[in-house]
Amino acid sequence: MSGQIIDDRLNNIADNILFFFPFFYRKILKVPHTRPRVNPINMQYHVLSMLMIQGILPTSAIGGRLGISKPNVTSLVDRLIELGYAERRPDASDRRVINIAVTEKGRRFIANRKRQARNSIKRYLAVLQPAEIEDLAVALESFRKIISKIDNGKSGN
Amino acid sequence: MSGQIIDDRLNNIADNILFFFPFFYRKILKVPHTRPRVNPINMQYHVLSMLMIQGILPTSAIGGRLGISKPNVTSLVDRLIELGYAERRPDASDRRVINIAVTEKGRRFIANRKRQARNSIKRYLAVLQPAEIEDLAVALESFRKIISKIDNGKSGN
DNA sequence: TATAATTGTTATATTTATATAACAATTATT
DNA sequence: AATAATTGTTATATAAATATAACAATTATA
């Protein structure tokens, strides 16, 4: 493949990602916004799910990956701790560092939320034919494989 | 395909969507949060990009699709209008209804933001081999086709 | 060892996102 | 025509997201 063709393909991929991104943003992960709050919202949720994927992480690494300031991380983590979903664990080798870990309660919460989101997605897919479901499954599988590779290659930013 | 197999596939699809969703959340669409802010942030941006896709929409339809309250829509739209990206147009046939439309300036803004996001995506994909790029392009194309079908089938919620 | 850099928190401030309640204007229903 | 429902805004309040500045504790470097 020539460089030009590759670039066309990259543009095509980028456009497709951008196309379906808004589609999923709220439709699937939306959670009722009640008062008083009983669920972590948006950024709090992202911090939590990142911790689920990456395991325990120092405060600064969380900020680095999400591209937010340190005080912002502190406050997000504070709220997760209030909810009982995360905890601080001072690092043994570097005493400046505080690691953040998901608690068992946090794990249960995420598992539960995932179940809900899964059902929400399934409801949306209800209109599809079996052949389309098969195509979609294959497409997403290869998408995931490739994205995983990128994510392993260069995790921080 | 039996019902059980289809259900397995649906679960598989849902898991894959959930897997890569957080990956893109901030990495790609992130925009620096400056003060004073000159860009619409998050929800404001979602309202704007929804208007770009759907065209002109009544206030209540925006709230319905995003699942947010009417006063919330009013305030989001207010800010988009302040930025010059949207405008209110009273409906001719029903005088209770106010339609919201993207302005030319808003269209330019979205186009520009899209260009940036596209470049950001391309940077992330830089580690891929040509064959992987091809696979990804194909996968996303079929993904998009199927998702479009769903979105046409039942748009509101 | 003295100085510099890193890590995370506090204090403070601002904007964004969000809801409920109350309301006016308009349209639909009985 | 009277009543009910719909649409959108105002008023009000609160939580969430975010940053900068200042700081203390610790580790790295010169």
mmCIF file of C-alpha atoms (C1' of nucleotides) in Angstrom:
data_model
loop_
_atom_site.group_PDB
_atom_site.id
_atom_site.type_symbol
_atom_site.label_atom_id
_atom_site.label_comp_id
_atom_site.label_asym_id
_atom_site.label_seq_id
_atom_site.Cartn_x
_atom_site.Cartn_y
_atom_site.Cartn_z
ATOM 1 C CA MET A 1 0.000 0.000 0.000
ATOM 2 C CA SER A 2 1.311 3.439 -0.846
ATOM 3 C CA GLY A 3 1.634 6.240 1.689
ATOM 4 C CA GLN A 4 -1.231 8.081 0.073
ATOM 5 C CA ILE A 5 -3.578 5.143 0.331
ATOM 6 C CA ILE A 6 -2.633 4.611 3.952
ATOM 7 C CA ASP A 7 -3.337 8.233 4.693
ATOM 8 C CA ASP A 8 -6.738 7.980 3.045
ATOM 9 C CA ARG A 9 -7.484 4.960 5.164
ATOM 10 C CA LEU A 10 -6.422 6.768 8.316
ATOM 11 C CA ASN A 11 -8.697 9.661 7.495
ATOM 12 C CA ASN A 12 -11.485 7.235 6.860
ATOM 13 C CA ILE A 13 -10.908 5.513 10.199
ATOM 14 C CA ALA A 14 -10.794 8.820 12.048
ATOM 15 C CA ASP A 15 -14.046 9.950 10.461
ATOM 16 C CA ASN A 16 -15.746 6.725 11.410
ATOM 17 C CA ILE A 17 -14.600 6.941 15.006
ATOM 18 C CA LEU A 18 -15.818 10.511 15.186
ATOM 19 C CA PHE A 19 -19.091 9.535 13.623
ATOM 20 C CA PHE A 20 -20.152 6.945 16.126
ATOM 21 C CA PHE A 21 -18.617 8.527 19.165
ATOM 22 C CA PRO A 22 -21.461 10.955 19.932
ATOM 23 C CA PHE A 23 -23.919 8.204 19.224
ATOM 24 C CA PHE A 24 -22.781 6.298 22.257
ATOM 25 C CA TYR A 25 -21.860 9.135 24.503
ATOM 26 C CA ARG A 26 -25.126 9.588 26.325
ATOM 27 C CA LYS A 27 -27.351 6.948 24.888
ATOM 28 C CA ILE A 28 -25.566 4.133 26.570
ATOM 29 C CA LEU A 29 -23.682 5.287 29.598
ATOM 30 C CA LYS A 30 -26.303 7.705 30.785
ATOM 31 C CA VAL A 31 -27.251 7.354 34.409
ATOM 32 C CA PRO A 32 -30.045 9.274 36.102
ATOM 33 C CA HIS A 33 -28.826 12.399 37.797
ATOM 34 C CA THR A 34 -30.527 12.302 41.170
ATOM 35 C CA ARG A 35 -30.233 14.517 44.177
ATOM 36 C CA PRO A 36 -28.687 13.669 46.530
ATOM 37 C CA ARG A 37 -26.088 11.911 44.403
ATOM 38 C CA VAL A 38 -25.518 8.261 45.009
ATOM 39 C CA ASN A 39 -23.457 7.452 41.950
ATOM 40 C CA PRO A 40 -20.161 8.730 40.672
ATOM 41 C CA ILE A 41 -20.780 10.899 37.654
ATOM 42 C CA ASN A 42 -18.741 11.290 34.480
ATOM 43 C CA MET A 43 -15.155 12.105 35.450
ATOM 44 C CA GLN A 44 -15.418 10.288 38.739
ATOM 45 C CA TYR A 45 -16.668 7.318 36.818
ATOM 46 C CA HIS A 46 -13.836 7.576 34.336
ATOM 47 C CA VAL A 47 -11.271 7.624 37.095
ATOM 48 C CA LEU A 48 -12.864 4.571 38.623
ATOM 49 C CA SER A 49 -13.071 2.600 35.407
ATOM 50 C CA MET A 50 -9.495 3.534 34.570
ATOM 51 C CA LEU A 51 -8.420 2.142 37.907
ATOM 52 C CA MET A 52 -10.339 -1.033 37.128
ATOM 53 C CA ILE A 53 -8.427 -1.478 33.892
ATOM 54 C CA GLN A 54 -4.992 -0.299 34.986
ATOM 55 C CA GLY A 55 -5.076 -1.546 38.545
ATOM 56 C CA ILE A 56 -3.616 0.574 41.312
ATOM 57 C CA LEU A 57 -2.242 3.933 40.143
ATOM 58 C CA PRO A 58 -0.414 6.880 41.716
ATOM 59 C CA THR A 59 -2.387 10.110 41.845
ATOM 60 C CA SER A 60 -0.136 11.819 39.347
ATOM 61 C CA ALA A 61 -0.519 8.989 36.827
ATOM 62 C CA ILE A 62 -4.288 9.412 36.929
ATOM 63 C CA GLY A 63 -3.943 13.104 36.166
ATOM 64 C CA GLY A 64 -1.416 12.413 33.453
ATOM 65 C CA ARG A 65 -3.588 9.927 31.647
ATOM 66 C CA LEU A 66 -6.754 11.961 31.871
ATOM 67 C CA GLY A 67 -4.954 15.216 31.198
ATOM 68 C CA ILE A 68 -6.250 16.979 34.304
ATOM 69 C CA SER A 69 -4.517 18.898 37.075
ATOM 70 C CA LYS A 70 -3.347 17.368 40.318
ATOM 71 C CA PRO A 71 -5.802 19.202 42.568
ATOM 72 C CA ASN A 72 -8.564 18.028 40.293
ATOM 73 C CA VAL A 73 -7.449 14.434 40.757
ATOM 74 C CA THR A 74 -7.307 14.897 44.518
ATOM 75 C CA SER A 75 -10.868 16.147 44.563
ATOM 76 C CA LEU A 76 -12.184 13.430 42.242
ATOM 77 C CA VAL A 77 -10.494 10.764 44.332
ATOM 78 C CA ASP A 78 -11.855 12.350 47.517
ATOM 79 C CA ARG A 79 -15.356 11.887 46.215
ATOM 80 C CA LEU A 80 -14.715 8.293 45.197
ATOM 81 C CA ILE A 81 -13.375 7.618 48.657
ATOM 82 C CA GLU A 82 -16.449 9.203 50.242
ATOM 83 C CA LEU A 83 -18.531 6.775 48.215
ATOM 84 C CA GLY A 84 -16.363 3.928 49.449
ATOM 85 C CA TYR A 85 -15.260 2.988 45.941
ATOM 86 C CA ALA A 86 -11.551 3.803 46.222
ATOM 87 C CA GLU A 87 -8.844 4.140 48.836
ATOM 88 C CA ARG A 88 -5.427 5.736 49.235
ATOM 89 C CA ARG A 89 -2.405 3.526 49.847
ATOM 90 C CA PRO A 90 0.915 5.229 50.520
ATOM 91 C CA ASP A 91 3.659 3.860 48.298
ATOM 92 C CA ALA A 92 6.300 1.786 50.050
ATOM 93 C CA SER A 93 9.263 2.661 47.865
ATOM 94 C CA ASP A 94 8.618 6.400 47.384
ATOM 95 C CA ARG A 95 7.006 8.119 50.301
ATOM 96 C CA ARG A 96 5.866 11.099 48.251
ATOM 97 C CA VAL A 97 3.593 8.845 46.235
ATOM 98 C CA ILE A 98 0.028 7.919 47.161
ATOM 99 C CA ASN A 99 -1.433 5.054 45.202
ATOM 100 C CA ILE A 100 -5.135 4.883 44.522
ATOM 101 C CA ALA A 101 -6.862 1.523 44.502
ATOM 102 C CA VAL A 102 -10.421 0.387 43.819
ATOM 103 C CA THR A 103 -12.138 -1.180 46.809
ATOM 104 C CA GLU A 104 -14.271 -4.285 46.698
ATOM 105 C CA LYS A 105 -17.349 -2.068 46.861
ATOM 106 C CA GLY A 106 -16.020 -0.097 43.893
ATOM 107 C CA ARG A 107 -15.494 -3.279 41.948
ATOM 108 C CA ARG A 108 -19.035 -4.368 42.629
ATOM 109 C CA PHE A 109 -20.309 -0.974 41.572
ATOM 110 C CA ILE A 110 -18.451 -1.070 38.277
ATOM 111 C CA ALA A 111 -19.582 -4.620 37.587
ATOM 112 C CA ASN A 112 -23.136 -3.589 38.183
ATOM 113 C CA ARG A 113 -22.928 -0.497 36.044
ATOM 114 C CA LYS A 114 -21.375 -2.565 33.291
ATOM 115 C CA ARG A 115 -24.283 -4.960 33.430
ATOM 116 C CA GLN A 116 -26.715 -2.076 33.009
ATOM 117 C CA ALA A 117 -24.766 -0.576 30.124
ATOM 118 C CA ARG A 118 -24.606 -3.966 28.490
ATOM 119 C CA ASN A 119 -28.354 -4.320 28.663
ATOM 120 C CA SER A 120 -28.806 -0.826 27.329
ATOM 121 C CA ILE A 121 -26.604 -1.664 24.360
ATOM 122 C CA LYS A 122 -28.495 -4.868 23.744
ATOM 123 C CA ARG A 123 -31.776 -3.014 23.667
ATOM 124 C CA TYR A 124 -30.376 -0.729 20.999
ATOM 125 C CA LEU A 125 -29.213 -3.646 18.920
ATOM 126 C CA ALA A 126 -32.594 -5.342 19.056
ATOM 127 C CA VAL A 127 -33.552 -4.157 15.572
ATOM 128 C CA LEU A 128 -30.647 -5.957 13.888
ATOM 129 C CA GLN A 129 -30.819 -9.104 11.790
ATOM 130 C CA PRO A 130 -28.717 -12.136 12.782
ATOM 131 C CA ALA A 131 -26.324 -11.553 9.874
ATOM 132 C CA GLU A 132 -25.791 -7.959 10.940
ATOM 133 C CA ILE A 133 -25.148 -9.033 14.493
ATOM 134 C CA GLU A 134 -22.504 -11.401 13.230
ATOM 135 C CA ASP A 135 -20.864 -8.685 11.131
ATOM 136 C CA LEU A 136 -20.904 -6.280 14.023
ATOM 137 C CA ALA A 137 -19.362 -8.813 16.379
ATOM 138 C CA VAL A 138 -16.547 -9.528 13.936
ATOM 139 C CA ALA A 139 -15.927 -5.856 13.239
ATOM 140 C CA LEU A 140 -15.745 -4.955 16.898
ATOM 141 C CA GLU A 141 -13.512 -7.884 17.691
ATOM 142 C CA SER A 142 -10.923 -6.771 15.190
ATOM 143 C CA PHE A 143 -11.354 -3.178 16.294
ATOM 144 C CA ARG A 144 -10.704 -4.113 19.870
ATOM 145 C CA LYS A 145 -7.665 -6.192 19.011
ATOM 146 C CA ILE A 146 -6.047 -3.332 17.148
ATOM 147 C CA ILE A 147 -6.941 -0.699 19.713
ATOM 148 C CA SER A 148 -5.514 -2.879 22.462
ATOM 149 C CA LYS A 149 -2.251 -2.973 20.600
ATOM 150 C CA ILE A 150 -2.094 0.800 20.422
ATOM 151 C CA ASP A 151 -2.949 1.152 24.063
ATOM 152 C CA ASN A 152 -0.206 -1.237 25.081
ATOM 153 C CA GLY A 153 2.291 0.505 22.861
ATOM 154 C CA LYS A 154 2.044 3.917 24.447
ATOM 155 C CA SER A 155 -0.088 4.222 27.517
ATOM 156 C CA GLY A 156 0.774 7.549 29.096
ATOM 157 C CA ASN A 157 0.421 11.047 27.719
ATOM 158 C CA MET B 1 -28.211 -18.935 14.143
ATOM 159 C CA SER B 2 -29.980 -19.951 17.333
ATOM 160 C CA GLY B 3 -31.282 -17.475 19.890
ATOM 161 C CA GLN B 4 -28.589 -18.514 22.323
ATOM 162 C CA ILE B 5 -25.808 -17.868 19.850
ATOM 163 C CA ILE B 6 -27.285 -14.497 18.967
ATOM 164 C CA ASP B 7 -27.429 -13.573 22.617
ATOM 165 C CA ASP B 8 -23.793 -14.572 23.070
ATOM 166 C CA ARG B 9 -22.884 -12.394 20.132
ATOM 167 C CA LEU B 10 -24.829 -9.461 21.527
ATOM 168 C CA ASN B 11 -23.059 -9.793 24.844
ATOM 169 C CA ASN B 12 -19.785 -9.933 23.016
ATOM 170 C CA ILE B 13 -20.609 -6.793 21.046
ATOM 171 C CA ALA B 14 -21.685 -4.941 24.168
ATOM 172 C CA ASP B 15 -18.481 -5.871 25.963
ATOM 173 C CA ASN B 16 -16.399 -4.664 23.054
ATOM 174 C CA ILE B 17 -18.193 -1.356 22.871
ATOM 175 C CA LEU B 18 -17.747 -0.866 26.592
ATOM 176 C CA PHE B 19 -14.125 -1.815 26.341
ATOM 177 C CA PHE B 20 -13.076 0.802 23.876
ATOM 178 C CA PHE B 21 -15.399 3.526 25.006
ATOM 179 C CA PRO B 22 -13.250 4.862 27.852
ATOM 180 C CA PHE B 23 -10.232 4.596 25.626
ATOM 181 C CA PHE B 24 -11.537 7.326 23.403
ATOM 182 C CA TYR B 25 -13.356 9.364 25.928
ATOM 183 C CA ARG B 26 -10.654 11.824 26.845
ATOM 184 C CA LYS B 27 -7.742 10.786 24.703
ATOM 185 C CA ILE B 28 -9.253 12.050 21.524
ATOM 186 C CA LEU B 29 -11.852 14.670 22.166
ATOM 187 C CA LYS B 30 -10.020 16.382 24.953
ATOM 188 C CA VAL B 31 -9.747 20.121 24.613
ATOM 189 C CA PRO B 32 -7.741 22.305 26.950
ATOM 190 C CA HIS B 33 -9.849 23.860 29.660
ATOM 191 C CA THR B 34 -8.701 27.473 29.653
ATOM 192 C CA ARG B 35 -9.858 30.463 31.598
ATOM 193 C CA PRO B 36 -11.574 32.430 30.335
ATOM 194 C CA ARG B 37 -13.034 29.605 28.279
ATOM 195 C CA VAL B 38 -13.521 30.249 24.604
ATOM 196 C CA ASN B 39 -14.769 26.830 23.602
ATOM 197 C CA PRO B 40 -17.951 24.984 24.370
ATOM 198 C CA ILE B 41 -17.185 22.178 26.766
ATOM 199 C CA ASN B 42 -18.636 18.690 26.949
ATOM 200 C CA MET B 43 -22.430 18.952 27.055
ATOM 201 C CA GLN B 44 -22.460 22.203 25.153
ATOM 202 C CA TYR B 45 -20.348 20.502 22.545
ATOM 203 C CA HIS B 46 -22.661 17.527 22.427
ATOM 204 C CA VAL B 47 -25.662 19.732 21.871
ATOM 205 C CA LEU B 48 -23.856 21.490 19.072
ATOM 206 C CA SER B 49 -22.680 18.338 17.341
ATOM 207 C CA MET B 50 -26.142 16.843 17.675
ATOM 208 C CA LEU B 51 -27.571 19.879 15.936
ATOM 209 C CA MET B 52 -24.984 19.430 13.202
ATOM 210 C CA ILE B 53 -26.126 15.865 12.607
ATOM 211 C CA GLN B 54 -29.863 16.311 13.066
ATOM 212 C CA GLY B 55 -30.223 19.798 11.678
ATOM 213 C CA ILE B 56 -32.532 22.264 13.363
ATOM 214 C CA LEU B 57 -34.260 20.918 16.494
ATOM 215 C CA PRO B 58 -36.843 22.161 18.993
ATOM 216 C CA THR B 59 -35.566 22.724 22.508
ATOM 217 C CA SER B 60 -37.580 19.859 23.925
ATOM 218 C CA ALA B 61 -36.229 17.418 21.340
ATOM 219 C CA ILE B 62 -32.701 18.252 22.421
ATOM 220 C CA GLY B 63 -33.560 17.517 26.009
ATOM 221 C CA GLY B 64 -35.355 14.340 25.027
ATOM 222 C CA ARG B 65 -32.480 12.955 23.058
ATOM 223 C CA LEU B 66 -29.824 13.823 25.587
ATOM 224 C CA GLY B 67 -32.002 12.859 28.502
ATOM 225 C CA ILE B 68 -31.677 16.193 30.325
ATOM 226 C CA SER B 69 -34.225 18.597 31.765
ATOM 227 C CA LYS B 70 -35.687 21.528 29.894
ATOM 228 C CA PRO B 71 -34.075 24.247 32.007
ATOM 229 C CA ASN B 72 -30.775 22.515 31.461
ATOM 230 C CA VAL B 73 -31.277 22.705 27.710
ATOM 231 C CA THR B 74 -32.185 26.369 27.953
ATOM 232 C CA SER B 75 -28.986 27.117 29.793
ATOM 233 C CA LEU B 76 -26.787 25.060 27.476
ATOM 234 C CA VAL B 77 -28.332 26.732 24.451
ATOM 235 C CA ASP B 78 -27.893 30.155 26.086
ATOM 236 C CA ARG B 79 -24.183 29.567 26.289
ATOM 237 C CA LEU B 80 -23.954 28.356 22.706
ATOM 238 C CA ILE B 81 -25.774 31.501 21.627
ATOM 239 C CA GLU B 82 -23.396 33.669 23.650
ATOM 240 C CA LEU B 83 -20.561 32.038 21.751
ATOM 241 C CA GLY B 84 -22.354 32.756 18.495
ATOM 242 C CA TYR B 85 -22.603 29.086 17.558
ATOM 243 C CA ALA B 86 -26.382 28.681 17.684
ATOM 244 C CA GLU B 87 -29.547 30.720 17.396
ATOM 245 C CA ARG B 88 -33.228 30.489 18.341
ATOM 246 C CA ARG B 89 -35.842 30.448 15.625
ATOM 247 C CA PRO B 90 -39.495 30.516 16.671
ATOM 248 C CA ASP B 91 -41.483 27.778 14.982
ATOM 249 C CA ALA B 92 -43.978 28.947 12.373
ATOM 250 C CA SER B 93 -46.586 26.258 12.849
ATOM 251 C CA ASP B 94 -46.562 25.990 16.639
ATOM 252 C CA ARG B 95 -45.867 29.183 18.484
ATOM 253 C CA ARG B 96 -44.920 27.431 21.696
ATOM 254 C CA VAL B 97 -41.938 25.852 19.994
ATOM 255 C CA ILE B 98 -38.511 27.422 19.666
ATOM 256 C CA ASN B 99 -36.198 25.744 17.198
ATOM 257 C CA ILE B 100 -32.458 25.783 17.711
ATOM 258 C CA ALA B 101 -30.170 26.034 14.714
ATOM 259 C CA VAL B 102 -26.403 26.029 14.262
ATOM 260 C CA THR B 103 -24.993 29.264 12.872
ATOM 261 C CA GLU B 104 -22.357 29.494 10.196
ATOM 262 C CA LYS B 105 -19.819 30.277 12.886
ATOM 263 C CA GLY B 106 -20.903 27.158 14.771
ATOM 264 C CA ARG B 107 -20.469 25.080 11.664
ATOM 265 C CA ARG B 108 -16.967 26.395 11.179
ATOM 266 C CA PHE B 109 -16.171 25.690 14.793
ATOM 267 C CA ILE B 110 -17.346 22.093 14.543
ATOM 268 C CA ALA B 111 -15.474 21.563 11.305
ATOM 269 C CA ASN B 112 -12.323 22.852 12.903
ATOM 270 C CA ARG B 113 -12.720 20.772 16.013
ATOM 271 C CA LYS B 114 -13.293 17.751 13.865
ATOM 272 C CA ARG B 115 -10.064 18.398 12.021
ATOM 273 C CA GLN B 116 -8.184 18.512 15.301
ATOM 274 C CA ALA B 117 -9.802 15.331 16.572
ATOM 275 C CA ARG B 118 -9.010 13.646 13.316
ATOM 276 C CA ASN B 119 -5.348 14.527 13.629
ATOM 277 C CA SER B 120 -5.352 13.365 17.206
ATOM 278 C CA ILE B 121 -6.745 10.012 16.139
ATOM 279 C CA LYS B 122 -4.187 9.711 13.375
ATOM 280 C CA ARG B 123 -1.383 10.290 15.826
ATOM 281 C CA TYR B 124 -2.682 7.449 17.943
ATOM 282 C CA LEU B 125 -2.836 5.141 14.983
ATOM 283 C CA ALA B 126 0.731 5.884 13.931
ATOM 284 C CA VAL B 127 2.070 2.664 15.443
ATOM 285 C CA LEU B 128 -0.079 0.435 13.231
ATOM 286 C CA GLN B 129 1.082 -1.646 10.277
ATOM 287 C CA PRO B 130 -0.563 -1.116 6.858
ATOM 288 C CA ALA B 131 -2.418 -4.433 7.159
ATOM 289 C CA GLU B 132 -3.812 -3.428 10.522
ATOM 290 C CA ILE B 133 -4.901 -0.088 9.160
ATOM 291 C CA GLU B 134 -6.755 -1.874 6.416
ATOM 292 C CA ASP B 135 -8.443 -4.200 8.898
ATOM 293 C CA LEU B 136 -9.425 -1.312 11.116
ATOM 294 C CA ALA B 137 -10.868 0.654 8.231
ATOM 295 C CA VAL B 138 -12.982 -2.289 7.141
ATOM 296 C CA ALA B 139 -14.153 -3.034 10.659
ATOM 297 C CA LEU B 140 -15.190 0.548 11.311
ATOM 298 C CA GLU B 141 -16.924 0.849 7.994
ATOM 299 C CA SER B 142 -19.169 -2.081 8.725
ATOM 300 C CA PHE B 143 -19.644 -0.875 12.278
ATOM 301 C CA ARG B 144 -20.759 2.504 11.065
ATOM 302 C CA LYS B 145 -23.119 1.073 8.508
ATOM 303 C CA ILE B 146 -24.887 -1.025 11.111
ATOM 304 C CA ILE B 147 -25.019 1.710 13.722
ATOM 305 C CA SER B 148 -26.476 4.108 11.177
ATOM 306 C CA LYS B 149 -29.237 1.648 10.566
ATOM 307 C CA ILE B 150 -30.088 1.516 14.257
ATOM 308 C CA ASP B 151 -29.989 5.270 14.580
ATOM 309 C CA ASN B 152 -32.381 5.691 11.682
ATOM 310 C CA GLY B 153 -34.702 3.074 13.067
ATOM 311 C CA LYS B 154 -35.372 4.712 16.394
ATOM 312 C CA SER B 155 -33.860 8.084 17.014
ATOM 313 C CA GLY B 156 -35.591 9.488 20.067
ATOM 314 C CA ASN B 157 -35.626 8.169 23.616
ATOM 315 C "C1'" DT C 1 25.310 18.898 51.851
ATOM 316 C "C1'" DA C 2 22.763 22.382 49.645
ATOM 317 C "C1'" DT C 3 19.681 23.041 45.939
ATOM 318 C "C1'" DA C 4 16.361 21.514 42.682
ATOM 319 C "C1'" DA C 5 12.630 18.683 41.269
ATOM 320 C "C1'" DT C 6 8.623 15.774 42.242
ATOM 321 C "C1'" DT C 7 4.367 14.434 44.582
ATOM 322 C "C1'" DG C 8 0.264 15.374 46.542
ATOM 323 C "C1'" DT C 9 -2.846 18.402 49.431
ATOM 324 C "C1'" DT C 10 -5.162 22.869 50.900
ATOM 325 C "C1'" DA C 11 -7.136 26.997 49.962
ATOM 326 C "C1'" DT C 12 -9.577 29.543 46.812
ATOM 327 C "C1'" DA C 13 -12.188 30.682 42.859
ATOM 328 C "C1'" DT C 14 -14.784 29.985 38.656
ATOM 329 C "C1'" DT C 15 -17.471 27.647 35.254
ATOM 330 C "C1'" DT C 16 -20.352 23.810 33.930
ATOM 331 C "C1'" DA C 17 -24.096 20.682 34.570
ATOM 332 C "C1'" DT C 18 -27.942 19.746 36.571
ATOM 333 C "C1'" DA C 19 -32.607 19.670 38.963
ATOM 334 C "C1'" DT C 20 -37.177 21.349 40.946
ATOM 335 C "C1'" DA C 21 -40.740 24.797 41.294
ATOM 336 C "C1'" DA C 22 -43.311 28.327 39.415
ATOM 337 C "C1'" DC C 23 -44.913 30.557 35.477
ATOM 338 C "C1'" DA C 24 -46.685 32.489 30.836
ATOM 339 C "C1'" DA C 25 -47.908 31.470 26.282
ATOM 340 C "C1'" DT C 26 -49.941 28.486 23.307
ATOM 341 C "C1'" DT C 27 -52.307 24.430 21.588
ATOM 342 C "C1'" DA C 28 -55.279 20.377 22.321
ATOM 343 C "C1'" DT C 29 -59.198 18.155 24.408
ATOM 344 C "C1'" DT C 30 -63.698 17.681 26.400
ATOM 345 C "C1'" DA D 1 -65.913 27.858 26.138
ATOM 346 C "C1'" DA D 2 -63.584 25.815 29.838
ATOM 347 C "C1'" DT D 3 -60.021 22.798 31.139
ATOM 348 C "C1'" DA D 4 -55.947 20.202 30.359
ATOM 349 C "C1'" DA D 5 -51.582 19.448 28.297
ATOM 350 C "C1'" DT D 6 -47.349 21.092 26.131
ATOM 351 C "C1'" DT D 7 -43.426 24.168 25.449
ATOM 352 C "C1'" DG D 8 -40.010 26.893 26.969
ATOM 353 C "C1'" DT D 9 -38.070 30.392 30.366
ATOM 354 C "C1'" DT D 10 -36.949 32.336 35.067
ATOM 355 C "C1'" DA D 11 -35.646 31.844 39.517
ATOM 356 C "C1'" DT D 12 -33.153 29.284 42.624
ATOM 357 C "C1'" DA D 13 -30.084 25.964 44.386
ATOM 358 C "C1'" DT D 14 -26.538 22.514 44.396
ATOM 359 C "C1'" DA D 15 -22.993 19.372 42.857
ATOM 360 C "C1'" DA D 16 -19.260 18.479 39.585
ATOM 361 C "C1'" DA D 17 -15.181 19.819 37.097
ATOM 362 C "C1'" DT D 18 -11.648 22.474 36.787
ATOM 363 C "C1'" DA D 19 -7.577 25.702 37.460
ATOM 364 C "C1'" DT D 20 -3.881 28.537 39.896
ATOM 365 C "C1'" DA D 21 -1.155 29.567 43.907
ATOM 366 C "C1'" DA D 22 0.997 28.230 47.933
ATOM 367 C "C1'" DC D 23 2.812 24.673 50.595
ATOM 368 C "C1'" DA D 24 4.975 20.464 53.055
ATOM 369 C "C1'" DA D 25 7.164 16.200 52.521
ATOM 370 C "C1'" DT D 26 10.245 13.619 50.123
ATOM 371 C "C1'" DT D 27 13.610 12.291 46.676
ATOM 372 C "C1'" DA D 28 17.067 13.418 43.191
ATOM 373 C "C1'" DT D 29 20.939 16.085 41.628
ATOM 374 C "C1'" DA D 30 24.891 19.098 41.490
#
